[in-house]
PDB file of C-alpha atoms and ligand atoms in Angstrom:
ATOM      1  CA  MET A  81      14.034   3.478  14.444  1.00  0.00           C
ATOM      2  CA  ALA A  82      10.097   2.815  13.958  1.00  0.00           C
ATOM      3  CA  GLN A  83       7.695   0.458  14.955  1.00  0.00           C
ATOM      4  CA  LEU A  84       5.213  -0.564  12.175  1.00  0.00           C
ATOM      5  CA  GLN A  85       2.892  -3.183  12.695  1.00  0.00           C
ATOM      6  CA  GLY A  86       4.070  -4.195  15.775  1.00  0.00           C
ATOM      7  CA  LYS A  87       7.859  -4.548  14.769  1.00  0.00           C
ATOM      8  CA  TRP A  88      10.787  -2.670  15.140  1.00  0.00           C
ATOM      9  CA  LYS A  89      12.602  -2.125  12.155  1.00  0.00           C
ATOM     10  CA  ILE A  90      15.702   0.225  12.046  1.00  0.00           C
ATOM     11  CA  TRP A  91      16.559   2.716   9.093  1.00  0.00           C
ATOM     12  CA  ASP A  92      20.394   2.922   8.869  1.00  0.00           C
ATOM     13  CA  GLU A  93      20.752   5.673   5.925  1.00  0.00           C
ATOM     14  CA  ASP A  94      18.823   8.819   7.920  1.00  0.00           C
ATOM     15  CA  THR A  95      20.671   8.678  10.772  1.00  0.00           C
ATOM     16  CA  GLU A  96      24.022  11.467  10.643  1.00  0.00           C
ATOM     17  CA  GLU A  97      25.142   9.846  13.485  1.00  0.00           C
ATOM     18  CA  PRO A  98      25.993   5.940  12.785  1.00  0.00           C
ATOM     19  CA  GLU A  99      27.490   5.865  16.105  1.00  0.00           C
ATOM     20  CA  LEU A 100      24.583   5.989  17.635  1.00  0.00           C
ATOM     21  CA  TYR A 101      23.044   2.908  15.378  1.00  0.00           C
ATOM     22  CA  ARG A 102      26.416   0.970  16.396  1.00  0.00           C
ATOM     23  CA  TYR A 103      25.119   1.260  19.962  1.00  0.00           C
ATOM     24  CA  LEU A 104      21.673   0.383  19.649  1.00  0.00           C
ATOM     25  CA  VAL A 105      22.419  -2.637  17.680  1.00  0.00           C
ATOM     26  CA  ALA A 106      25.146  -3.679  20.397  1.00  0.00           C
ATOM     27  CA  GLU A 107      22.301  -2.680  23.183  1.00  0.00           C
ATOM     28  CA  LEU A 108      19.723  -4.566  21.339  1.00  0.00           C
ATOM     29  CA  ASP A 109      21.792  -7.643  21.068  1.00  0.00           C
ATOM     30  CA  LYS A 110      21.976  -7.810  24.741  1.00  0.00           C
ATOM     31  CA  LEU A 111      18.054  -8.510  24.822  1.00  0.00           C
ATOM     32  CA  GLY A 112      17.734 -11.569  23.264  1.00  0.00           C
ATOM     33  CA  LEU A 113      15.178 -11.135  20.522  1.00  0.00           C
ATOM     34  CA  ALA A 114      14.229 -12.913  17.628  1.00  0.00           C
ATOM     35  CA  TYR A 115      16.082 -11.189  14.997  1.00  0.00           C
ATOM     36  CA  LEU A 116      16.814  -7.706  13.642  1.00  0.00           C
ATOM     37  CA  HIS A 117      15.343  -6.327  10.331  1.00  0.00           C
ATOM     38  CA  ILE A 118      17.288  -3.674   8.549  1.00  0.00           C
ATOM     39  CA  MET A 119      16.065  -1.208   5.978  1.00  0.00           C
ATOM     40  CA  HIS A 120      19.585  -0.716   4.369  1.00  0.00           C
ATOM     41  CA  GLY A 121      20.150   2.782   3.383  1.00  0.00           C
ATOM     42  CA  GLY A 122      23.904   2.290   1.714  1.00  0.00           C
ATOM     43  CA  ASN A 123      25.843   2.973   4.614  1.00  0.00           C
ATOM     44  CA  GLU A 124      27.704  -0.153   3.907  1.00  0.00           C
ATOM     45  CA  PRO A 125      30.469   0.043   6.698  1.00  0.00           C
ATOM     46  CA  LEU A 126      27.607   0.485   9.117  1.00  0.00           C
ATOM     47  CA  LEU A 127      25.973  -2.577   7.850  1.00  0.00           C
ATOM     48  CA  ASN A 128      29.422  -4.790   8.169  1.00  0.00           C
ATOM     49  CA  ASP A 129      29.338  -3.338  11.674  1.00  0.00           C
ATOM     50  CA  ILE A 130      25.985  -4.065  12.400  1.00  0.00           C
ATOM     51  CA  ARG A 131      26.288  -7.708  11.300  1.00  0.00           C
ATOM     52  CA  LYS A 132      29.247  -8.145  13.887  1.00  0.00           C
ATOM     53  CA  LEU A 133      27.473  -6.631  16.699  1.00  0.00           C
ATOM     54  CA  TRP A 134      24.195  -8.274  16.288  1.00  0.00           C
ATOM     55  CA  LYS A 135      24.684 -11.867  17.197  1.00  0.00           C
ATOM     56  CA  GLY A 136      20.925 -13.188  16.303  1.00  0.00           C
ATOM     57  CA  THR A 137      19.247 -13.650  12.866  1.00  0.00           C
ATOM     58  CA  LEU A 138      19.691 -10.159  10.508  1.00  0.00           C
ATOM     59  CA  ILE A 139      16.917  -9.949   7.859  1.00  0.00           C
ATOM     60  CA  LEU A 140      18.304  -7.513   5.604  1.00  0.00           C
ATOM     61  CA  ASN A 141      16.166  -5.431   3.017  1.00  0.00           C
ATOM     62  CA  ARG A 142      18.047  -3.188   0.646  1.00  0.00           C
ATOM     63  CA  PRO A 143      15.216  -1.390  -1.445  1.00  0.00           C
ATOM     64  CA  GLY A 144      14.994  -1.664  -5.198  1.00  0.00           C
ATOM     65  CA  ARG A 145      17.831  -4.263  -4.995  1.00  0.00           C
ATOM     66  CA  PRO A 146      18.038  -5.587  -8.526  1.00  0.00           C
ATOM     67  CA  ARG A 147      16.851  -8.951  -9.597  1.00  0.00           C
ATOM     68  CA  GLU A 148      20.476 -10.367 -10.363  1.00  0.00           C
ATOM     69  CA  GLN A 149      21.566  -9.590  -6.621  1.00  0.00           C
ATOM     70  CA  ILE A 150      18.790 -11.666  -4.979  1.00  0.00           C
ATOM     71  CA  GLY A 151      20.644 -13.967  -2.590  1.00  0.00           C
ATOM     72  CA  SER A 152      23.877 -12.287  -2.751  1.00  0.00           C
ATOM     73  CA  ASP A 153      23.753 -11.025   0.905  1.00  0.00           C
ATOM     74  CA  VAL A 154      22.819 -14.425   2.204  1.00  0.00           C
ATOM     75  CA  ALA A 155      25.836 -15.662  -0.061  1.00  0.00           C
ATOM     76  CA  SER A 156      28.349 -13.384   1.704  1.00  0.00           C
ATOM     77  CA  GLY A 157      27.315 -14.367   4.879  1.00  0.00           C
ATOM     78  CA  LEU A 158      26.033 -10.627   5.566  1.00  0.00           C
ATOM     79  CA  ALA A 159      22.854 -11.560   6.399  1.00  0.00           C
ATOM     80  CA  ASP A 160      20.680 -14.463   7.467  1.00  0.00           C
ATOM     81  CA  LEU A 161      17.542 -13.299   5.200  1.00  0.00           C
ATOM     82  CA  GLU A 162      16.802 -11.196   2.881  1.00  0.00           C
ATOM     83  CA  SER A 163      13.477  -9.320   2.529  1.00  0.00           C
ATOM     84  CA  TYR A 164      11.692  -8.098  -0.641  1.00  0.00           C
ATOM     85  CA  GLY A 165       8.897  -5.996  -0.444  1.00  0.00           C
ATOM     86  CA  GLN A 166       7.660  -4.319  -3.869  1.00  0.00           C
ATOM     87  CA  MET A 167       8.958  -7.437  -6.061  1.00  0.00           C
ATOM     88  CA  VAL A 168       7.022  -9.771  -3.723  1.00  0.00           C
ATOM     89  CA  LEU A 169       3.736  -7.427  -3.718  1.00  0.00           C
ATOM     90  CA  ALA A 170       4.203  -7.470  -7.641  1.00  0.00           C
ATOM     91  CA  ASN A 171       4.560 -11.369  -7.755  1.00  0.00           C
ATOM     92  CA  PRO A 172       2.336 -13.417  -6.108  1.00  0.00           C
ATOM     93  CA  ASP A 173       4.733 -16.572  -7.632  1.00  0.00           C
ATOM     94  CA  PHE A 174       7.786 -14.534  -6.801  1.00  0.00           C
ATOM     95  CA  VAL A 175       9.803 -17.786  -5.598  1.00  0.00           C
ATOM     96  CA  GLU A 176       8.890 -19.819  -8.644  1.00  0.00           C
ATOM     97  CA  ARG A 177       9.888 -16.851 -10.679  1.00  0.00           C
ATOM     98  CA  VAL A 178      13.169 -16.388  -9.150  1.00  0.00           C
ATOM     99  CA  LYS A 179      13.580 -20.444  -9.444  1.00  0.00           C
ATOM    100  CA  THR A 180      12.803 -20.450 -13.122  1.00  0.00           C
ATOM    101  CA  ASN A 181      14.602 -16.895 -14.041  1.00  0.00           C
ATOM    102  CA  ALA A 182      11.149 -15.724 -15.563  1.00  0.00           C
ATOM    103  CA  PRO A 183      10.418 -11.997 -16.094  1.00  0.00           C
ATOM    104  CA  MET A 184       9.010 -10.065 -13.087  1.00  0.00           C
ATOM    105  CA  ASN A 185       5.890  -8.025 -13.014  1.00  0.00           C
ATOM    106  CA  GLU A 186       6.508  -4.475 -12.429  1.00  0.00           C
ATOM    107  CA  PRO A 187       4.834  -3.200  -9.001  1.00  0.00           C
ATOM    108  CA  GLN A 188       2.875   0.028  -9.613  1.00  0.00           C
ATOM    109  CA  PRO A 189       3.355   2.455  -6.644  1.00  0.00           C
ATOM    110  CA  ALA A 190       0.257   4.335  -7.691  1.00  0.00           C
ATOM    111  CA  THR A 191      -1.982   1.390  -5.939  1.00  0.00           C
ATOM    112  CA  TYR A 192       0.384   1.509  -2.769  1.00  0.00           C
ATOM    113  CA  TYR A 193      -1.355   2.301   0.042  1.00  0.00           C
ATOM    114  CA  GLY A 194      -4.479   2.564  -1.589  1.00  0.00           C
ATOM    115  CA  GLY A 195      -6.753   1.055   1.189  1.00  0.00           C
ATOM    116  CA  ALA A 196      -8.499  -1.577  -1.364  1.00  0.00           C
ATOM    117  CA  ALA A 197      -7.632  -4.680  -2.968  1.00  0.00           C
ATOM    118  CA  GLN A 198      -6.474  -3.256  -6.308  1.00  0.00           C
ATOM    119  CA  GLY A 199      -2.712  -3.690  -6.582  1.00  0.00           C
ATOM    120  CA  TYR A 200      -2.410  -5.914  -3.709  1.00  0.00           C
ATOM    121  CA  THR A 201      -4.448  -9.106  -4.930  1.00  0.00           C
ATOM    122  CA  ASP A 202      -4.486  -8.777  -8.404  1.00  0.00           C
ATOM    123  CA  TYR A 203      -0.935  -8.970 -10.122  1.00  0.00           C
ATOM    124  CA  PRO A 204      -0.960 -12.164 -12.720  1.00  0.00           C
ATOM    125  CA  THR A 205       0.761 -15.248 -12.201  1.00  0.00           C
ATOM    126  CA  LEU A 206       2.898 -16.784 -14.887  1.00  0.00           C
TER     127      LEU A 206
HETATM  128  C1  LIG B 567       2.706  -1.496  -0.176  1.00  0.00           C
HETATM  129  C2  LIG B 567       4.235  -0.969   0.832  1.00  0.00           C
HETATM  130  C3  LIG B 567       3.427  -1.479   1.936  1.00  0.00           C
HETATM  131  C4  LIG B 567       4.555  -1.418   3.108  1.00  0.00           C
HETATM  132  N1  LIG B 567       4.603  -1.771   4.456  1.00  0.00           N
HETATM  133  C5  LIG B 567       5.463  -1.778   5.327  1.00  0.00           C
HETATM  134  C6  LIG B 567       5.491  -2.299   6.710  1.00  0.00           C
HETATM  135  O1  LIG B 567       4.187  -2.336   7.314  1.00  0.00           O
HETATM  136  N2  LIG B 567       6.577  -2.141   7.616  1.00  0.00           N
HETATM  137  C7  LIG B 567       7.662  -2.316   7.038  1.00  0.00           C
HETATM  138  O2  LIG B 567       8.347  -2.043   7.944  1.00  0.00           O
HETATM  139  N3  LIG B 567       7.944  -1.576   5.871  1.00  0.00           N
HETATM  140  C8  LIG B 567       6.662  -1.537   4.771  1.00  0.00           C
HETATM  141  N4  LIG B 567       7.257  -1.284   3.525  1.00  0.00           N
HETATM  142  C9  LIG B 567       8.846  -0.950   3.195  1.00  0.00           C
HETATM  143  C10 LIG B 567       9.160  -2.401   3.086  1.00  0.00           C
HETATM  144  O3  LIG B 567       9.254  -3.533   3.883  1.00  0.00           O
HETATM  145  C11 LIG B 567      10.607  -2.163   2.256  1.00  0.00           C
HETATM  146  O4  LIG B 567      11.652  -1.817   3.035  1.00  0.00           O
HETATM  147  C12 LIG B 567      10.427  -1.082   0.912  1.00  0.00           C
HETATM  148  O5  LIG B 567       9.730  -1.526   0.326  1.00  0.00           O
HETATM  149  C13 LIG B 567      11.666  -1.256   0.273  1.00  0.00           C
HETATM  150  O6  LIG B 567      11.982  -2.633   0.212  1.00  0.00           O
HETATM  151  P1  LIG B 567      11.661  -2.997  -1.748  1.00  0.00           P
HETATM  152  O7  LIG B 567      12.245  -2.430  -2.498  1.00  0.00           O
HETATM  153  O8  LIG B 567      11.961  -4.668  -1.283  1.00  0.00           O
HETATM  154  O9  LIG B 567      10.322  -3.230  -1.724  1.00  0.00           O
HETATM  155  C14 LIG B 567       6.154  -1.313   2.601  1.00  0.00           C
HETATM  156  C15 LIG B 567       6.604  -1.123   1.518  1.00  0.00           C
HETATM  157  C16 LIG B 567       5.391  -1.001   0.659  1.00  0.00           C
HETATM  158  C17 LIG B 567       5.414  -0.798  -1.008  1.00  0.00           C
END
């Protein structure tokens, strides 16, 4: 678990102790927090357990989620919300593109964390 920009976020993949995360989420659930935001690493059984252990709003980030899978975790009930990083960064009109099935701009990792506007404000809209 790491604190980034004042928000707590759990990485569920880099642990060799999924049991620790089951314990952690059950304890966090008792605190009445607004939401839990997970960056999922691929341990599906653990994710399913977290869904059951966490009674509040669950936000799920699947790094590199393919476009065809947008909405699938909400539809299945595994998550209340899905979060997107790179695809939204690269597509200022992300929602419009999803709605109209338009192609997405490819994110450019070379401009990540650059400290300047380039790569943050200059991706083209449709
Ligand atoms: C440029 C950039 C900045 C990011 N900053 C943060 C951050 O401040 N806090 C955070 O929790 N995750 C941050 N992330 C990680 C994303 O939230 C996300 O977990 C990751 O990019 C994988 O999901 P994606 O494939 O949908 O982008 C950042 C990612 C990128 C590419």
